[in-house]
CSV table of C-alpha atoms in Angstrom, one decimal:
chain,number,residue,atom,x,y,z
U,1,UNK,CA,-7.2,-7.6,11.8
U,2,UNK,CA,-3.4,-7.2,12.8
U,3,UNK,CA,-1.3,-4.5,13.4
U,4,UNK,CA,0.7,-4.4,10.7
U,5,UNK,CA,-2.8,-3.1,8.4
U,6,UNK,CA,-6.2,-4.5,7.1
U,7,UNK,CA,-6.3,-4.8,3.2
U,8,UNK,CA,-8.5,-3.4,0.6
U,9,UNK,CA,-9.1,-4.1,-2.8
U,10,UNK,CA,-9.9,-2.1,-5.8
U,11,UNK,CA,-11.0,-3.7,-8.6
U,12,UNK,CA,-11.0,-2.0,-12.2
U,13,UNK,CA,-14.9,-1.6,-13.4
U,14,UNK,CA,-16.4,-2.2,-16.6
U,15,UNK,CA,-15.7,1.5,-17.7
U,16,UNK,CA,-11.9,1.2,-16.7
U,17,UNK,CA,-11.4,-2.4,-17.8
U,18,UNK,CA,-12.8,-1.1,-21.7
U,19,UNK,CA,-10.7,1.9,-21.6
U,20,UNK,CA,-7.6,-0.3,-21.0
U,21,UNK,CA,-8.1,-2.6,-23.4
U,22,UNK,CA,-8.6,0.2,-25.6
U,23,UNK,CA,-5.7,2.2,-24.6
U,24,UNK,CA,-3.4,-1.0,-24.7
U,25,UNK,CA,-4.7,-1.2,-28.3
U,26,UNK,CA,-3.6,1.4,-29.5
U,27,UNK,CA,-0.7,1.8,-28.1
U,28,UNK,CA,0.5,-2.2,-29.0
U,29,UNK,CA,-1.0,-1.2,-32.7
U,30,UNK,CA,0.7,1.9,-32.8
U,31,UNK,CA,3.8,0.7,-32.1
U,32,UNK,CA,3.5,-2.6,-34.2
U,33,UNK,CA,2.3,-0.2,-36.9
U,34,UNK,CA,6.0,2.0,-36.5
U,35,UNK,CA,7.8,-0.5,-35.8
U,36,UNK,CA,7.5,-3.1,-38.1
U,37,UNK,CA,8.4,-1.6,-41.3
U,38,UNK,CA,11.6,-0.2,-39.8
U,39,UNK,CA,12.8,-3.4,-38.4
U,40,UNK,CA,12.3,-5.9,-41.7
U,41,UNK,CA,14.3,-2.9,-43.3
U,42,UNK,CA,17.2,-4.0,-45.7
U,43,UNK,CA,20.1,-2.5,-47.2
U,44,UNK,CA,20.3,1.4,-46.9
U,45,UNK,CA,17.7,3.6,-47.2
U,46,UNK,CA,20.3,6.4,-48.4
U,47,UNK,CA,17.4,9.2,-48.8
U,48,UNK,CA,17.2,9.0,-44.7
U,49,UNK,CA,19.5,7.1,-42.6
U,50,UNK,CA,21.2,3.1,-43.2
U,51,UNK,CA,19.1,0.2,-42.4
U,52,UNK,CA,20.6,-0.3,-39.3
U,53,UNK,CA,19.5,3.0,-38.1
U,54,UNK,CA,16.0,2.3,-38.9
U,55,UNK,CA,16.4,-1.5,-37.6
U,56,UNK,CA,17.2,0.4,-34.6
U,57,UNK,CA,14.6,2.8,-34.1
U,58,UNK,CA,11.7,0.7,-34.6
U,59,UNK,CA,13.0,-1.6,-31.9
U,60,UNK,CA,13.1,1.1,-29.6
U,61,UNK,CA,9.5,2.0,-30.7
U,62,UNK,CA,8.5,-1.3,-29.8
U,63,UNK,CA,10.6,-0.9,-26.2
U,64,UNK,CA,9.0,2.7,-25.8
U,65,UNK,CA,5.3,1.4,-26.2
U,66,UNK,CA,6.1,-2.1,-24.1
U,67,UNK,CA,7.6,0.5,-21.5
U,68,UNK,CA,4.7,2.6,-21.2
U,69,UNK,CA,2.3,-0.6,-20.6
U,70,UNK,CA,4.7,-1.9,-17.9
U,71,UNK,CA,4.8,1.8,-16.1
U,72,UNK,CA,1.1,2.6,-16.3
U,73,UNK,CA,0.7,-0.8,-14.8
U,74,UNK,CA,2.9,-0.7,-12.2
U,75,UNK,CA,1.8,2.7,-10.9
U,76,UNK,CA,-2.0,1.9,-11.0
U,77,UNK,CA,-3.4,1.0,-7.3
U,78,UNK,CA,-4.4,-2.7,-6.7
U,79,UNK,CA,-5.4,-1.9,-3.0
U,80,UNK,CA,-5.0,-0.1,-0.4
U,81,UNK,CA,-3.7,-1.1,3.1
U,82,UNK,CA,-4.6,0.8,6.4
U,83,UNK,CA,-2.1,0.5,9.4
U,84,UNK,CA,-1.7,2.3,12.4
U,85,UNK,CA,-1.5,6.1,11.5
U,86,UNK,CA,-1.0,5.6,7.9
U,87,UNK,CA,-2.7,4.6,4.7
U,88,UNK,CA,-0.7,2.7,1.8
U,89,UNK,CA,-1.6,2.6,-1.6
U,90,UNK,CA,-0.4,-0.9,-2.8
U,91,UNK,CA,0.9,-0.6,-6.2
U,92,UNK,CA,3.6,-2.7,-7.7
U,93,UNK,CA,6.3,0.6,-8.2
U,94,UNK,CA,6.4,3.0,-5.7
U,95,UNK,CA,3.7,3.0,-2.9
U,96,UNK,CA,2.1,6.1,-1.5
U,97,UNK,CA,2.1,6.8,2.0
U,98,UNK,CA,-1.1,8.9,3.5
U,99,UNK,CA,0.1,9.8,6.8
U,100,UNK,CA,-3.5,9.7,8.9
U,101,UNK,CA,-2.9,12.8,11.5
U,102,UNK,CA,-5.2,13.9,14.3
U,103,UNK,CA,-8.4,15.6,12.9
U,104,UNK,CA,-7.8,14.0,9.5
U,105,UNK,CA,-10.8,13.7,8.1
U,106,UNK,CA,-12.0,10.8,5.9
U,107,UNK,CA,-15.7,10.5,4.7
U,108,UNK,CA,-17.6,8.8,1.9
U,109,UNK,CA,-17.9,10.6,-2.2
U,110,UNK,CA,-20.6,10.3,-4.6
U,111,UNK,CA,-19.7,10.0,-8.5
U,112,UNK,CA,-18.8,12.6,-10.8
U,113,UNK,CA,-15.5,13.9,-9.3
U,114,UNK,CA,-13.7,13.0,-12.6
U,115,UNK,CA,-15.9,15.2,-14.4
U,116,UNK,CA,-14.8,18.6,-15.1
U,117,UNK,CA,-11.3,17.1,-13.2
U,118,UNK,CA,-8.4,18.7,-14.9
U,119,UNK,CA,-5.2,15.8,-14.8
U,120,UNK,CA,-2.3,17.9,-14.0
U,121,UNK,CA,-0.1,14.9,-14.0
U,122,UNK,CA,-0.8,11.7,-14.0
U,123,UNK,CA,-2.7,9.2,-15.7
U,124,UNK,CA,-6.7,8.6,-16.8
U,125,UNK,CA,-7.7,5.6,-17.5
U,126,UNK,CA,-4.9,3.2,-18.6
U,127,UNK,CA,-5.5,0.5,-16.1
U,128,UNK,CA,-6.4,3.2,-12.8
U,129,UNK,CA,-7.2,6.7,-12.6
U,130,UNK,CA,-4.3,8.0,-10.6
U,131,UNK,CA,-1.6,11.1,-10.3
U,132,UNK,CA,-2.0,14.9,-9.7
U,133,UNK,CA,-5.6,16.5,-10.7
U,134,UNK,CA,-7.5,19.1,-10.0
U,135,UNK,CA,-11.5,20.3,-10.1
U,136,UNK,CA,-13.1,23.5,-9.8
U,137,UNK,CA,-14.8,23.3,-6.0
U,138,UNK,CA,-12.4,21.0,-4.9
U,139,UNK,CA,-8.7,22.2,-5.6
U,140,UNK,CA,-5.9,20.2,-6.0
U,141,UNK,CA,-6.4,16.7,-4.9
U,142,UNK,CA,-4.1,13.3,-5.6
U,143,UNK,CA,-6.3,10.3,-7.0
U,144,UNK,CA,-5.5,6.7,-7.0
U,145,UNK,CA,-8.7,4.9,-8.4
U,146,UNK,CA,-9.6,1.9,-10.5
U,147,UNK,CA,-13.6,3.0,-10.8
U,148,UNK,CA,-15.4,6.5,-11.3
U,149,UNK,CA,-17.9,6.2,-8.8
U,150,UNK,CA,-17.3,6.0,-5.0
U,151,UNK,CA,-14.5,7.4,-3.6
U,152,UNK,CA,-13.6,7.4,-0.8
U,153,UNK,CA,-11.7,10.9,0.6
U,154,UNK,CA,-8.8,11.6,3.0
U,155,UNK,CA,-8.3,15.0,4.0
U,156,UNK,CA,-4.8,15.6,6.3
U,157,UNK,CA,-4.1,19.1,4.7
U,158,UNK,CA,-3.5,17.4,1.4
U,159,UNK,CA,-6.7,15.5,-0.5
U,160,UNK,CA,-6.6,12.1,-1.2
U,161,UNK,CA,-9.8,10.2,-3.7
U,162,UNK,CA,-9.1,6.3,-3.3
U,163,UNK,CA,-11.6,3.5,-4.2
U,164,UNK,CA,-12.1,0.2,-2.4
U,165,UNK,CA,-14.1,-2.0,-2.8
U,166,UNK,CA,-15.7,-1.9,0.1
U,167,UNK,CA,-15.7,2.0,0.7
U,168,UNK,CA,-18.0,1.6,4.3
U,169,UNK,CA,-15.7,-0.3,5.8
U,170,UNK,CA,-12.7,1.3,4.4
U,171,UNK,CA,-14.1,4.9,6.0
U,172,UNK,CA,-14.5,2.7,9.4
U,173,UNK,CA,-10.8,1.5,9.5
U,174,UNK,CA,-9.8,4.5,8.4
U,175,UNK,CA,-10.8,6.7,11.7
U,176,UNK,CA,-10.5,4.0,14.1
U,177,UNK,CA,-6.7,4.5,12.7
U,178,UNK,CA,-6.5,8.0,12.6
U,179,UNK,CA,-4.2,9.1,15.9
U,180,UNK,CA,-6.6,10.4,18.9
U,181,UNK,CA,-9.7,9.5,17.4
């Protein structure tokens, strides 16, 4: 273990990995489905707009749905690395910092915190679980998760649900790093 952090992993489960291949479906279908007819367009289309108008717009439904893949990617948590004082979640586009204060709490979650979980903004199951929710019994609460079932939470006056792998270990690191512990 150095000082600069200990790594974690968090690998998608079955239910995640179907409901991106799902998603992505749709979405690539969708688009292709939009798209398509617009961009073969020739000559005007006088009723609507010219052909170059339509050429136009379904590209940019094709860049729209490609753009939305990319972002949903890049923003879903691949790990999670625990440092001195702080937790990150490592993910492609902007990592989150959980600053790990003294009596921050961090302990072990059974499944079914995504049921009944209202997503206030964020996203649910296009390759991670991960943005602003919230759940009667529980508040408000920040998730960054690639399965459904044991999370892993970090209480420092704002909640934190996270998913490693290894979720024992993970809650060991975790208050041996917490300042004063």
């Amino acid at each position: 273990m150095s000082e600069a952090g200990r790594y974690f992993r968090a690998s998608m489960d079955q239910r995640l990995r179907n409901l991106t291949r799902i998603f992505s479906a749709v979405v690539v279908g969708g688009s292709l489905a939009a798209a398509l007819p617009m961009t073969t367009m020739k000559g005007d289309c006088s009723e609507c707009c010219s052909a170059a108008a339509a050429n136009f717009g379904g590209w940019a439904i094709l860049v729209a749905g490609a753009a939305l893949l990319w972002s949903a990617w890049a923003l879903a948590p691949r790990g999670f690395v625990v440092g001195p004082g702080l937790v990150t979640v490592d993910r492609p586009l902007m990592p989150v910092k959980i600053i790990l204060r003294p009596g921050t709490g961090v302990s072990a979650e059974g499944p079914g915190l995504l049921d009944g979980s209202l997503r206030t903004m964020g996203n649910g199951g296009l390759f991670g679980y991960y943005g602003n929710f919230w759940k009667k019994g529980v508040g408000n609460y920040l998730l960054y998760a690639t399965r459904s079932d044991r999370f892993v939470m970090i209480d420092n006056g704002k909640k934190y649900f996270l998913t490693p792998d290894e979720p024992e270990s993970f809650i060991e690191e975790v208050g041996r790093r917490i300042p004063g512990a």
